[in-house]
Amino acid sequence: MNVPLKIVLFTLAVTGFYTYVGAIVPQMEAHPPKSTEIGADMGPVELAATGKEIFFGKGTCALCHTIGGKGERCPDLEGIGRRAASRIEGVSAQEYLAQSMYQPNEYVVDGYQPTMPNISRAPIGLTDGEIIAVVAFLQNEGGEITVTPATRFEAAGEAGSQPVARTEGEGPLDALAIIKKYNCEACHDLAGAERRLGPPLHDIGARQTRAQILHSIVEPDAEIAAGEPPYTPGLMSATLMSTGFYDTLTLPELTALVEHLASLEGGE
Amino acid sequence: MLLVAAVLVLAGPALAQEGGEAYRDFPIVGSRVAIWVIAQLHLLFGAFVLAVPLFAVTIEYMGMRTGDQRYDDLAHEFTRLLTMAFSTTAIFGAMLLFMLLGLYPKFMSYLSSIFSATFLPYVLLFFGETFSLYIYYYGWGKLSPRVHLSIGVLLNVIGILVMMVANAWVTFMTSPAGIDDSGALVNVWDAIANPTWMPINIHRVIANVAFGGSIAGAYAAFNFLTAKTDEERAHYDWMGYIGNFVAIVALLPLPFAGYYLGREIYAFNQQMGITMMGGVFSWLFIVQAVLIGALFLAANYYLWLGMARIEGAERFRPAIKYLLILLTICLMIWATPHSMVASLEESRKMGGAHHPVLGFLGVMSAKNTAVNLMILTTYISFLLYRRGNRIATVAWARSGNIAQVAIFVGAAAVVIFLGVYGYYVEASVRIGFSVPQVGAVLFAMIAVTVIDAFLFKDCRETGGIRWGEISPRSQYALLLLAISFTWLMGLMGYVRSGLRQHWHVYGVVRDTSADAFTPTLGYATMVVSVTVLIFFAFLVFIFWLSRLSQKQAYRAQS
């Protein structure tokens, strides 16, 4: 056989072999985590079950923690529901568990390094609701579930789960600032079609005219967006009212906001 | 070409801000794969372009010191490959930039907002690299040797600086620093000197040299196999030997640099470190182990075959069998998964992060031990090769040899003892063992080399090296080395980017595109393989061109 051909075949064979090795190992595709919605009517059992999923899924807790293991790198969490009440004097079990997620370095378990990240921040970024569910799951490990979907933790502080800086949905900067300031994204997905407490707005510009958008913002309760299960009426107006949105927003700001929403036409 | 690059770099931010889209789609293969392949090609050529001057200058310097014209010619030949590869690198670089701006405008505008201060220096450095390269190449034999060598050194310094700037952008994406909670820039120097910057700089320089050596070796192998005369064969055999030598010397410290990088990743974000070693990517390191094994085996195999052309090296043949067995055992241990779990769910079922049976051999302790022994073994191969045709004549030759053996045995004992002892102590203590293990190996290599230098100072030669009289199989070992290295670089590129998961900039800019998921290893290795084949196709073209230019010179002469 002529030499250059041999070399080409050799190269193909070696590359082929490595491709083959890559193909015979277990194949996993890792998808970005989805946020879980915590319904206001979830009971303790349901909450704990949801929390379990988050623990092993989006929360990535199981990357570090075991439940019923040796706890080599990070504390084993078996029986944590029982232990939690006596960790810090005067701090309830649920508050301790929440604190270990929101402010992991406030109390560092003996014998471990303070390497646990703030769970409410990026990159993990659990929502307040998701953290409630995880607390329920942990309390269920040897303790009693005391949290409900309405629980508000002290450890969450004012900031709570920080919105993450994103690139999507940019436009005139003041519109972005408004969205950030009033936390629209806590309830609306501006980047994708995810249902949060409110409908996704990534394609609002395609669905509604500027006038309709303006109306939805100024009088959210006048017409309730359709959804299955239905969206909670009054939620948006009450929230925005309490944060001073309607008192402080100026007309140019409102225009910019509507203009920005109208530019979101999905398809990203 | 250069101007296009410069204009793009400077105009980039402006371009990126036009229009409100975050992503645009690339036809057929999609944006991610398009960027992936182009970036990888840019990187491979870049690595070659950075590495070759490093050893071209070193070889030139050796030529200056020894007065041996062969070295100077070899350095010149390497540099000829360089000029073509350099333009190819630049073309891929410009394509990459152009495509990033077009396909990921939002992300690029964010990155520009952080790094705009580095763009102008980058362009200037790039020009500096171009000029010094051309002066270095065209000034060969025309400038005074000292001036010429200094330009070579300058070329290297600038080249490394260019790489470091680009590394800052890339490592920032993995371990962002110097920004506030909202992602806005606070301090550009902190963003540049982010936690993984230095480790990547070091890792890349070393890996580039190993890679460049292996590619030069492949070039020599190709020419050896297609050579028509014994003279040509002798020349390319020698060149291949040098290429392999460079590759091995750089390969030996590479695992250490890798561990340093891994440690920094753990320190930056433990979760990311665990994802890397125990999560989605755990299997990737098995594939990596297969590749590194192939590298070590190919390099050793080449040395052993090479002994055939050394008169007097027959003495050492029996030892080779044992080295081979040792290497294979180490390899098998190393290839055991750190944690065989396929998913978090499975991990929970097994009650821990380690597999009950396989996890035992797979823990760091065994791995460190195996890799350290592999390095020692390769070093012994090299040593045996070196003394193939030499017999020490100094009075203390015997005790010198005994001392060397004792050092090897001692180092191996330390490595194995700590490896075994590691199972009986806490993980936190065990991690500390890797330092004395590495220390023992480094000490052994340095001490033995020093003894060797004195031992063979005025040695008796039993015969010469018959360059060119090596089995053609050895040349395939060189090719294997080059292909494996290229493929390994591609694979590591995948994990380095993949570690960010669904983030463009980890924890700051989320990837909201359709490609936000991490593809399977099988898919990734396909992309890597295709990239590697494209790379070699280009490389063959460049080699062919470089030969062509030689031919003309030949005709003009005769």
PDB file of N, CA and C in Angstrom, chain A residues 3 6-7 10-12 14-15 17-19 21-22 25-33 52 56 60 62-64 66 68-69 72-73 115 121-124 164-165 167-168 170 180 268, chain B residues 22 106 181-182 222 225 270-271 274-275 280 283 291 294 342 344 348 351-353 427 476 479-480 483-484 487 502-503 506-510 512 516-518 520-522 525-526 529 533:
ATOM      1  N   VAL A   3       2.409   4.768   1.018  1.00  0.00           N
ATOM      2  CA  VAL A   3       2.598   5.251   2.387  1.00  0.00           C
ATOM      3  C   VAL A   3       1.614   6.346   2.800  1.00  0.00           C
ATOM      4  N   LYS A   6      -1.583   4.849   3.721  1.00  0.00           N
ATOM      5  CA  LYS A   6      -1.458   4.137   4.992  1.00  0.00           C
ATOM      6  C   LYS A   6      -1.585   5.119   6.161  1.00  0.00           C
ATOM      7  N   ILE A   7      -0.918   6.252   6.020  1.00  0.00           N
ATOM      8  CA  ILE A   7      -0.934   7.238   7.099  1.00  0.00           C
ATOM      9  C   ILE A   7      -2.348   7.782   7.295  1.00  0.00           C
ATOM     10  N   PHE A  10      -4.330   5.166   9.000  1.00  0.00           N
ATOM     11  CA  PHE A  10      -3.918   5.085  10.401  1.00  0.00           C
ATOM     12  C   PHE A  10      -4.571   6.212  11.214  1.00  0.00           C
ATOM     13  N   THR A  11      -4.527   7.417  10.652  1.00  0.00           N
ATOM     14  CA  THR A  11      -5.132   8.564  11.344  1.00  0.00           C
ATOM     15  C   THR A  11      -6.633   8.336  11.557  1.00  0.00           C
ATOM     16  N   LEU A  12      -7.290   7.845  10.513  1.00  0.00           N
ATOM     17  CA  LEU A  12      -8.727   7.585  10.638  1.00  0.00           C
ATOM     18  C   LEU A  12      -8.985   6.508  11.691  1.00  0.00           C
ATOM     19  N   VAL A  14      -7.145   5.664  14.319  1.00  0.00           N
ATOM     20  CA  VAL A  14      -6.922   6.140  15.692  1.00  0.00           C
ATOM     21  C   VAL A  14      -8.067   7.054  16.128  1.00  0.00           C
ATOM     22  N   THR A  15      -8.424   7.987  15.267  1.00  0.00           N
ATOM     23  CA  THR A  15      -9.531   8.893  15.602  1.00  0.00           C
ATOM     24  C   THR A  15     -10.808   8.084  15.805  1.00  0.00           C
ATOM     25  N   PHE A  17     -11.062   5.044  16.798  1.00  0.00           N
ATOM     26  CA  PHE A  17     -10.997   4.326  18.065  1.00  0.00           C
ATOM     27  C   PHE A  17     -11.387   5.238  19.231  1.00  0.00           C
ATOM     28  N   TYR A  18     -10.850   6.446  19.239  1.00  0.00           N
ATOM     29  CA  TYR A  18     -11.186   7.355  20.335  1.00  0.00           C
ATOM     30  C   TYR A  18     -12.668   7.725  20.303  1.00  0.00           C
ATOM     31  N   THR A  19     -13.189   7.894  19.105  1.00  0.00           N
ATOM     32  CA  THR A  19     -14.617   8.184  19.007  1.00  0.00           C
ATOM     33  C   THR A  19     -15.419   7.025  19.589  1.00  0.00           C
ATOM     34  N   VAL A  21     -14.395   4.893  21.902  1.00  0.00           N
ATOM     35  CA  VAL A  21     -14.283   4.922  23.367  1.00  0.00           C
ATOM     36  C   VAL A  21     -15.273   5.934  23.939  1.00  0.00           C
ATOM     37  N   GLY A  22     -15.354   7.080  23.280  1.00  0.00           N
ATOM     38  CA  GLY A  22     -16.288   8.105  23.749  1.00  0.00           C
ATOM     39  C   GLY A  22     -17.731   7.642  23.666  1.00  0.00           C
ATOM     40  N   VAL A  25     -18.904   4.714  26.679  1.00  0.00           N
ATOM     41  CA  VAL A  25     -19.116   5.063  28.092  1.00  0.00           C
ATOM     42  C   VAL A  25     -20.564   5.538  28.238  1.00  0.00           C
ATOM     43  N   PRO A  26     -21.091   5.527  29.461  1.00  0.00           N
ATOM     44  CA  PRO A  26     -22.483   5.962  29.642  1.00  0.00           C
ATOM     45  C   PRO A  26     -22.698   7.369  29.101  1.00  0.00           C
ATOM     46  N   GLN A  27     -23.801   7.552  28.439  1.00  0.00           N
ATOM     47  CA  GLN A  27     -24.081   8.845  27.818  1.00  0.00           C
ATOM     48  C   GLN A  27     -25.068   9.635  28.668  1.00  0.00           C
ATOM     49  N   MET A  28     -24.650  10.810  29.041  1.00  0.00           N
ATOM     50  CA  MET A  28     -25.547  11.667  29.825  1.00  0.00           C
ATOM     51  C   MET A  28     -25.632  13.034  29.182  1.00  0.00           C
ATOM     52  N   GLU A  29     -26.811  13.565  29.187  1.00  0.00           N
ATOM     53  CA  GLU A  29     -26.987  14.915  28.687  1.00  0.00           C
ATOM     54  C   GLU A  29     -27.464  15.715  29.895  1.00  0.00           C
ATOM     55  N   ALA A  30     -26.793  16.790  30.216  1.00  0.00           N
ATOM     56  CA  ALA A  30     -27.197  17.561  31.387  1.00  0.00           C
ATOM     57  C   ALA A  30     -27.972  18.791  30.938  1.00  0.00           C
ATOM     58  N   HIS A  31     -29.216  18.869  31.355  1.00  0.00           N
ATOM     59  CA  HIS A  31     -30.028  20.012  30.953  1.00  0.00           C
ATOM     60  C   HIS A  31     -30.065  21.054  32.051  1.00  0.00           C
ATOM     61  N   PRO A  32     -30.211  22.305  31.660  1.00  0.00           N
ATOM     62  CA  PRO A  32     -30.304  23.345  32.680  1.00  0.00           C
ATOM     63  C   PRO A  32     -31.499  23.061  33.569  1.00  0.00           C
ATOM     64  N   PRO A  33     -31.369  23.334  34.859  1.00  0.00           N
ATOM     65  CA  PRO A  33     -32.463  23.026  35.776  1.00  0.00           C
ATOM     66  C   PRO A  33     -33.687  23.885  35.490  1.00  0.00           C
ATOM     67  N   LYS A  52     -37.517  17.143  47.844  1.00  0.00           N
ATOM     68  CA  LYS A  52     -36.609  16.030  47.566  1.00  0.00           C
ATOM     69  C   LYS A  52     -36.109  16.119  46.126  1.00  0.00           C
ATOM     70  N   PHE A  56     -32.123  16.701  44.889  1.00  0.00           N
ATOM     71  CA  PHE A  56     -31.327  15.862  43.993  1.00  0.00           C
ATOM     72  C   PHE A  56     -31.208  16.447  42.593  1.00  0.00           C
ATOM     73  N   THR A  60     -28.671  20.687  43.372  1.00  0.00           N
ATOM     74  CA  THR A  60     -27.387  19.978  43.310  1.00  0.00           C
ATOM     75  C   THR A  60     -26.795  19.684  44.689  1.00  0.00           C
ATOM     76  N   ALA A  62     -26.953  17.030  46.369  1.00  0.00           N
ATOM     77  CA  ALA A  62     -26.385  15.688  46.455  1.00  0.00           C
ATOM     78  C   ALA A  62     -25.007  15.579  45.811  1.00  0.00           C
ATOM     79  N   LEU A  63     -24.595  16.625  45.119  1.00  0.00           N
ATOM     80  CA  LEU A  63     -23.206  16.633  44.636  1.00  0.00           C
ATOM     81  C   LEU A  63     -22.278  16.613  45.843  1.00  0.00           C
ATOM     82  N   CYS A  64     -22.708  17.277  46.887  1.00  0.00           N
ATOM     83  CA  CYS A  64     -21.848  17.403  48.066  1.00  0.00           C
ATOM     84  C   CYS A  64     -22.342  16.542  49.231  1.00  0.00           C
ATOM     85  N   THR A  66     -24.521  13.631  51.353  1.00  0.00           N
ATOM     86  CA  THR A  66     -25.161  12.320  51.318  1.00  0.00           C
ATOM     87  C   THR A  66     -26.276  12.318  52.348  1.00  0.00           C
ATOM     88  N   GLY A  68     -27.343   9.448  54.785  1.00  0.00           N
ATOM     89  CA  GLY A  68     -27.013   8.095  55.174  1.00  0.00           C
ATOM     90  C   GLY A  68     -25.721   7.648  54.526  1.00  0.00           C
ATOM     91  N   GLY A  69     -24.680   8.392  54.730  1.00  0.00           N
ATOM     92  CA  GLY A  69     -23.359   8.016  54.205  1.00  0.00           C
ATOM     93  C   GLY A  69     -22.304   8.408  55.217  1.00  0.00           C
ATOM     94  N   GLU A  72     -17.972  12.434  54.090  1.00  0.00           N
ATOM     95  CA  GLU A  72     -16.534  12.699  54.011  1.00  0.00           C
ATOM     96  C   GLU A  72     -16.217  14.159  53.756  1.00  0.00           C
ATOM     97  N   ARG A  73     -16.792  14.663  52.673  1.00  0.00           N
ATOM     98  CA  ARG A  73     -16.469  16.027  52.267  1.00  0.00           C
ATOM     99  C   ARG A  73     -17.386  17.029  52.928  1.00  0.00           C
ATOM    100  N   THR A 115     -17.431  25.773  52.709  1.00  0.00           N
ATOM    101  CA  THR A 115     -17.428  25.796  51.246  1.00  0.00           C
ATOM    102  C   THR A 115     -18.826  25.742  50.656  1.00  0.00           C
ATOM    103  N   ARG A 121     -28.366  32.251  45.563  1.00  0.00           N
ATOM    104  CA  ARG A 121     -27.665  33.035  44.540  1.00  0.00           C
ATOM    105  C   ARG A 121     -27.292  32.159  43.361  1.00  0.00           C
ATOM    106  N   ALA A 122     -26.971  32.810  42.261  1.00  0.00           N
ATOM    107  CA  ALA A 122     -26.418  32.091  41.118  1.00  0.00           C
ATOM    108  C   ALA A 122     -25.085  31.494  41.556  1.00  0.00           C
ATOM    109  N   PRO A 123     -24.657  30.386  41.024  1.00  0.00           N
ATOM    110  CA  PRO A 123     -25.288  29.650  39.934  1.00  0.00           C
ATOM    111  C   PRO A 123     -26.448  28.730  40.345  1.00  0.00           C
ATOM    112  N   ILE A 124     -26.583  28.363  41.617  1.00  0.00           N
ATOM    113  CA  ILE A 124     -27.677  27.423  41.930  1.00  0.00           C
ATOM    114  C   ILE A 124     -29.009  28.162  41.861  1.00  0.00           C
ATOM    115  N   VAL A 164     -30.622  37.287  38.838  1.00  0.00           N
ATOM    116  CA  VAL A 164     -29.319  37.109  38.238  1.00  0.00           C
ATOM    117  C   VAL A 164     -29.199  38.051  37.052  1.00  0.00           C
ATOM    118  N   ALA A 165     -28.023  38.636  36.914  1.00  0.00           N
ATOM    119  CA  ALA A 165     -27.814  39.489  35.740  1.00  0.00           C
ATOM    120  C   ALA A 165     -27.896  38.630  34.493  1.00  0.00           C
ATOM    121  N   THR A 167     -28.302  38.494  30.027  1.00  0.00           N
ATOM    122  CA  THR A 167     -28.064  39.277  28.831  1.00  0.00           C
ATOM    123  C   THR A 167     -29.347  39.469  28.048  1.00  0.00           C
ATOM    124  N   GLU A 168     -30.287  38.586  28.269  1.00  0.00           N
ATOM    125  CA  GLU A 168     -31.433  38.631  27.377  1.00  0.00           C
ATOM    126  C   GLU A 168     -32.348  39.798  27.716  1.00  0.00           C
ATOM    127  N   GLU A 170     -32.530  42.809  26.818  1.00  0.00           N
ATOM    128  CA  GLU A 170     -31.992  44.138  27.049  1.00  0.00           C
ATOM    129  C   GLU A 170     -32.698  45.137  26.138  1.00  0.00           C
ATOM    130  N   LYS A 180     -35.664  45.143  36.976  1.00  0.00           N
ATOM    131  CA  LYS A 180     -34.855  44.613  38.061  1.00  0.00           C
ATOM    132  C   LYS A 180     -35.365  45.123  39.414  1.00  0.00           C
ATOM    133  N   GLU A 268     -36.407  33.460  20.798  1.00  0.00           N
ATOM    134  CA  GLU A 268     -35.005  33.385  21.155  1.00  0.00           C
ATOM    135  C   GLU A 268     -34.658  32.002  21.679  1.00  0.00           C
TER     136      GLU A 268
ATOM    137  N   ALA B  22     -30.418  37.975  21.331  1.00  0.00           N
ATOM    138  CA  ALA B  22     -29.354  37.413  22.143  1.00  0.00           C
ATOM    139  C   ALA B  22     -28.594  36.373  21.346  1.00  0.00           C
ATOM    140  N   LYS B 106     -25.301  39.260  22.255  1.00  0.00           N
ATOM    141  CA  LYS B 106     -25.512  39.764  23.616  1.00  0.00           C
ATOM    142  C   LYS B 106     -24.381  39.377  24.540  1.00  0.00           C
ATOM    143  N   ASP B 181     -22.340  42.231  42.064  1.00  0.00           N
ATOM    144  CA  ASP B 181     -23.431  41.264  42.062  1.00  0.00           C
ATOM    145  C   ASP B 181     -24.231  41.253  40.761  1.00  0.00           C
ATOM    146  N   SER B 182     -24.319  42.430  40.144  1.00  0.00           N
ATOM    147  CA  SER B 182     -25.134  42.488  38.933  1.00  0.00           C
ATOM    148  C   SER B 182     -24.320  42.124  37.700  1.00  0.00           C
ATOM    149  N   PHE B 222       6.143  11.608   8.874  1.00  0.00           N
ATOM    150  CA  PHE B 222       5.588  11.612   7.525  1.00  0.00           C
ATOM    151  C   PHE B 222       6.716  11.669   6.492  1.00  0.00           C
ATOM    152  N   LEU B 225       8.758   8.390   6.436  1.00  0.00           N
ATOM    153  CA  LEU B 225       8.099   7.277   5.766  1.00  0.00           C
ATOM    154  C   LEU B 225       8.069   7.456   4.248  1.00  0.00           C
ATOM    155  N   GLN B 270     -16.424  24.655  44.775  1.00  0.00           N
ATOM    156  CA  GLN B 270     -16.320  23.239  45.059  1.00  0.00           C
ATOM    157  C   GLN B 270     -17.310  22.436  44.218  1.00  0.00           C
ATOM    158  N   GLN B 271     -18.471  23.056  44.042  1.00  0.00           N
ATOM    159  CA  GLN B 271     -19.514  22.395  43.293  1.00  0.00           C
ATOM    160  C   GLN B 271     -19.064  22.114  41.867  1.00  0.00           C
ATOM    161  N   ILE B 274     -16.657  19.285  41.815  1.00  0.00           N
ATOM    162  CA  ILE B 274     -17.281  17.970  41.953  1.00  0.00           C
ATOM    163  C   ILE B 274     -17.997  17.591  40.665  1.00  0.00           C
ATOM    164  N   THR B 275     -18.641  18.569  40.035  1.00  0.00           N
ATOM    165  CA  THR B 275     -19.278  18.299  38.746  1.00  0.00           C
ATOM    166  C   THR B 275     -18.234  17.757  37.780  1.00  0.00           C
ATOM    167  N   VAL B 280     -21.377  14.819  35.737  1.00  0.00           N
ATOM    168  CA  VAL B 280     -21.570  14.516  34.321  1.00  0.00           C
ATOM    169  C   VAL B 280     -20.250  14.166  33.635  1.00  0.00           C
ATOM    170  N   TRP B 283     -16.994  10.445  33.470  1.00  0.00           N
ATOM    171  CA  TRP B 283     -16.589   9.478  32.449  1.00  0.00           C
ATOM    172  C   TRP B 283     -15.600  10.059  31.476  1.00  0.00           C
ATOM    173  N   LEU B 291      -6.449   8.117  26.686  1.00  0.00           N
ATOM    174  CA  LEU B 291      -5.594   8.919  25.807  1.00  0.00           C
ATOM    175  C   LEU B 291      -4.205   9.121  26.398  1.00  0.00           C
ATOM    176  N   ALA B 294      -2.310   6.105  26.077  1.00  0.00           N
ATOM    177  CA  ALA B 294      -1.791   5.936  24.713  1.00  0.00           C
ATOM    178  C   ALA B 294      -0.552   6.801  24.513  1.00  0.00           C
ATOM    179  N   ALA B 342     -23.594   7.467  37.583  1.00  0.00           N
ATOM    180  CA  ALA B 342     -24.055   8.055  36.343  1.00  0.00           C
ATOM    181  C   ALA B 342     -24.913   9.276  36.613  1.00  0.00           C
ATOM    182  N   LEU B 344     -27.057  11.781  39.875  1.00  0.00           N
ATOM    183  CA  LEU B 344     -27.224  12.055  41.296  1.00  0.00           C
ATOM    184  C   LEU B 344     -28.171  11.042  41.916  1.00  0.00           C
ATOM    185  N   ARG B 348     -27.466   8.625  45.082  1.00  0.00           N
ATOM    186  CA  ARG B 348     -28.269   8.559  46.297  1.00  0.00           C
ATOM    187  C   ARG B 348     -28.563   7.102  46.639  1.00  0.00           C
ATOM    188  N   GLY B 351     -25.884   5.539  48.287  1.00  0.00           N
ATOM    189  CA  GLY B 351     -25.618   6.105  49.602  1.00  0.00           C
ATOM    190  C   GLY B 351     -24.318   6.860  49.683  1.00  0.00           C
ATOM    191  N   GLY B 352     -23.794   7.295  48.597  1.00  0.00           N
ATOM    192  CA  GLY B 352     -22.571   8.065  48.710  1.00  0.00           C
ATOM    193  C   GLY B 352     -22.022   8.432  47.364  1.00  0.00           C
ATOM    194  N   ALA B 353     -20.953   9.173  47.409  1.00  0.00           N
ATOM    195  CA  ALA B 353     -20.404   9.667  46.160  1.00  0.00           C
ATOM    196  C   ALA B 353     -19.453   8.663  45.524  1.00  0.00           C
ATOM    197  N   ALA B 427     -10.014  12.121  54.324  1.00  0.00           N
ATOM    198  CA  ALA B 427      -9.820  12.701  52.993  1.00  0.00           C
ATOM    199  C   ALA B 427      -8.984  13.977  53.063  1.00  0.00           C
ATOM    200  N   TYR B 476       5.000   5.282  13.248  1.00  0.00           N
ATOM    201  CA  TYR B 476       3.569   5.274  13.545  1.00  0.00           C
ATOM    202  C   TYR B 476       3.319   5.604  15.013  1.00  0.00           C
ATOM    203  N   LEU B 479       3.209   9.218  15.010  1.00  0.00           N
ATOM    204  CA  LEU B 479       1.916   9.695  14.501  1.00  0.00           C
ATOM    205  C   LEU B 479       0.836   9.520  15.560  1.00  0.00           C
ATOM    206  N   LEU B 480       0.875   8.366  16.230  1.00  0.00           N
ATOM    207  CA  LEU B 480      -0.107   8.107  17.291  1.00  0.00           C
ATOM    208  C   LEU B 480      -0.013   9.191  18.363  1.00  0.00           C
ATOM    209  N   ILE B 483      -1.632  12.406  16.974  1.00  0.00           N
ATOM    210  CA  ILE B 483      -3.095  12.327  16.878  1.00  0.00           C
ATOM    211  C   ILE B 483      -3.707  12.333  18.276  1.00  0.00           C
ATOM    212  N   SER B 484      -3.113  11.541  19.167  1.00  0.00           N
ATOM    213  CA  SER B 484      -3.666  11.453  20.518  1.00  0.00           C
ATOM    214  C   SER B 484      -3.596  12.801  21.214  1.00  0.00           C
ATOM    215  N   TRP B 487      -6.218  15.112  19.786  1.00  0.00           N
ATOM    216  CA  TRP B 487      -7.548  14.683  20.224  1.00  0.00           C
ATOM    217  C   TRP B 487      -7.760  15.028  21.698  1.00  0.00           C
ATOM    218  N   HIS B 502     -24.852  25.505  32.086  1.00  0.00           N
ATOM    219  CA  HIS B 502     -25.759  26.352  31.317  1.00  0.00           C
ATOM    220  C   HIS B 502     -25.466  27.841  31.521  1.00  0.00           C
ATOM    221  N   TRP B 503     -24.201  28.165  31.613  1.00  0.00           N
ATOM    222  CA  TRP B 503     -23.807  29.564  31.778  1.00  0.00           C
ATOM    223  C   TRP B 503     -22.792  29.926  30.698  1.00  0.00           C
ATOM    224  N   TYR B 506     -20.007  31.831  34.181  1.00  0.00           N
ATOM    225  CA  TYR B 506     -20.547  31.010  35.255  1.00  0.00           C
ATOM    226  C   TYR B 506     -21.177  31.853  36.378  1.00  0.00           C
ATOM    227  N   GLY B 507     -22.462  31.619  36.591  1.00  0.00           N
ATOM    228  CA  GLY B 507     -23.158  32.307  37.667  1.00  0.00           C
ATOM    229  C   GLY B 507     -23.510  33.747  37.348  1.00  0.00           C
ATOM    230  N   VAL B 508     -23.142  34.243  36.155  1.00  0.00           N
ATOM    231  CA  VAL B 508     -23.411  35.643  35.845  1.00  0.00           C
ATOM    232  C   VAL B 508     -24.283  35.782  34.592  1.00  0.00           C
ATOM    233  N   VAL B 509     -23.815  35.251  33.496  1.00  0.00           N
ATOM    234  CA  VAL B 509     -24.595  35.343  32.264  1.00  0.00           C
ATOM    235  C   VAL B 509     -25.081  33.957  31.898  1.00  0.00           C
ATOM    236  N   ARG B 510     -26.376  33.807  31.980  1.00  0.00           N
ATOM    237  CA  ARG B 510     -26.937  32.497  31.746  1.00  0.00           C
ATOM    238  C   ARG B 510     -27.065  32.220  30.254  1.00  0.00           C
ATOM    239  N   THR B 512     -29.225  31.055  27.606  1.00  0.00           N
ATOM    240  CA  THR B 512     -30.658  30.814  27.439  1.00  0.00           C
ATOM    241  C   THR B 512     -30.949  30.295  26.039  1.00  0.00           C
ATOM    242  N   ALA B 516     -28.238  25.297  25.561  1.00  0.00           N
ATOM    243  CA  ALA B 516     -27.765  25.498  26.928  1.00  0.00           C
ATOM    244  C   ALA B 516     -27.407  24.188  27.616  1.00  0.00           C
ATOM    245  N   PHE B 517     -27.905  23.087  27.104  1.00  0.00           N
ATOM    246  CA  PHE B 517     -27.626  21.802  27.773  1.00  0.00           C
ATOM    247  C   PHE B 517     -26.205  21.320  27.453  1.00  0.00           C
ATOM    248  N   THR B 518     -25.718  20.403  28.282  1.00  0.00           N
ATOM    249  CA  THR B 518     -24.406  19.823  28.058  1.00  0.00           C
ATOM    250  C   THR B 518     -24.587  18.562  27.221  1.00  0.00           C
ATOM    251  N   THR B 520     -23.931  14.936  25.293  1.00  0.00           N
ATOM    252  CA  THR B 520     -23.331  13.697  25.790  1.00  0.00           C
ATOM    253  C   THR B 520     -21.887  13.595  25.341  1.00  0.00           C
ATOM    254  N   LEU B 521     -21.172  12.734  26.035  1.00  0.00           N
ATOM    255  CA  LEU B 521     -19.763  12.529  25.719  1.00  0.00           C
ATOM    256  C   LEU B 521     -19.603  11.976  24.305  1.00  0.00           C
ATOM    257  N   GLY B 522     -20.514  11.090  23.928  1.00  0.00           N
ATOM    258  CA  GLY B 522     -20.440  10.504  22.591  1.00  0.00           C
ATOM    259  C   GLY B 522     -20.554  11.579  21.519  1.00  0.00           C
ATOM    260  N   THR B 525     -17.353  13.699  21.554  1.00  0.00           N
ATOM    261  CA  THR B 525     -16.182  13.068  20.956  1.00  0.00           C
ATOM    262  C   THR B 525     -16.311  13.037  19.431  1.00  0.00           C
ATOM    263  N   MET B 526     -17.538  12.956  18.934  1.00  0.00           N
ATOM    264  CA  MET B 526     -17.725  13.054  17.483  1.00  0.00           C
ATOM    265  C   MET B 526     -17.231  14.409  16.974  1.00  0.00           C
ATOM    266  N   SER B 529     -13.532  14.540  17.094  1.00  0.00           N
ATOM    267  CA  SER B 529     -12.899  13.757  16.028  1.00  0.00           C
ATOM    268  C   SER B 529     -12.946  14.494  14.697  1.00  0.00           C
ATOM    269  N   LEU B 533      -9.723  15.767  12.494  1.00  0.00           N
ATOM    270  CA  LEU B 533      -9.482  15.403  11.099  1.00  0.00           C
ATOM    271  C   LEU B 533      -9.334  16.660  10.232  1.00  0.00           C
TER     272      LEU B 533
END
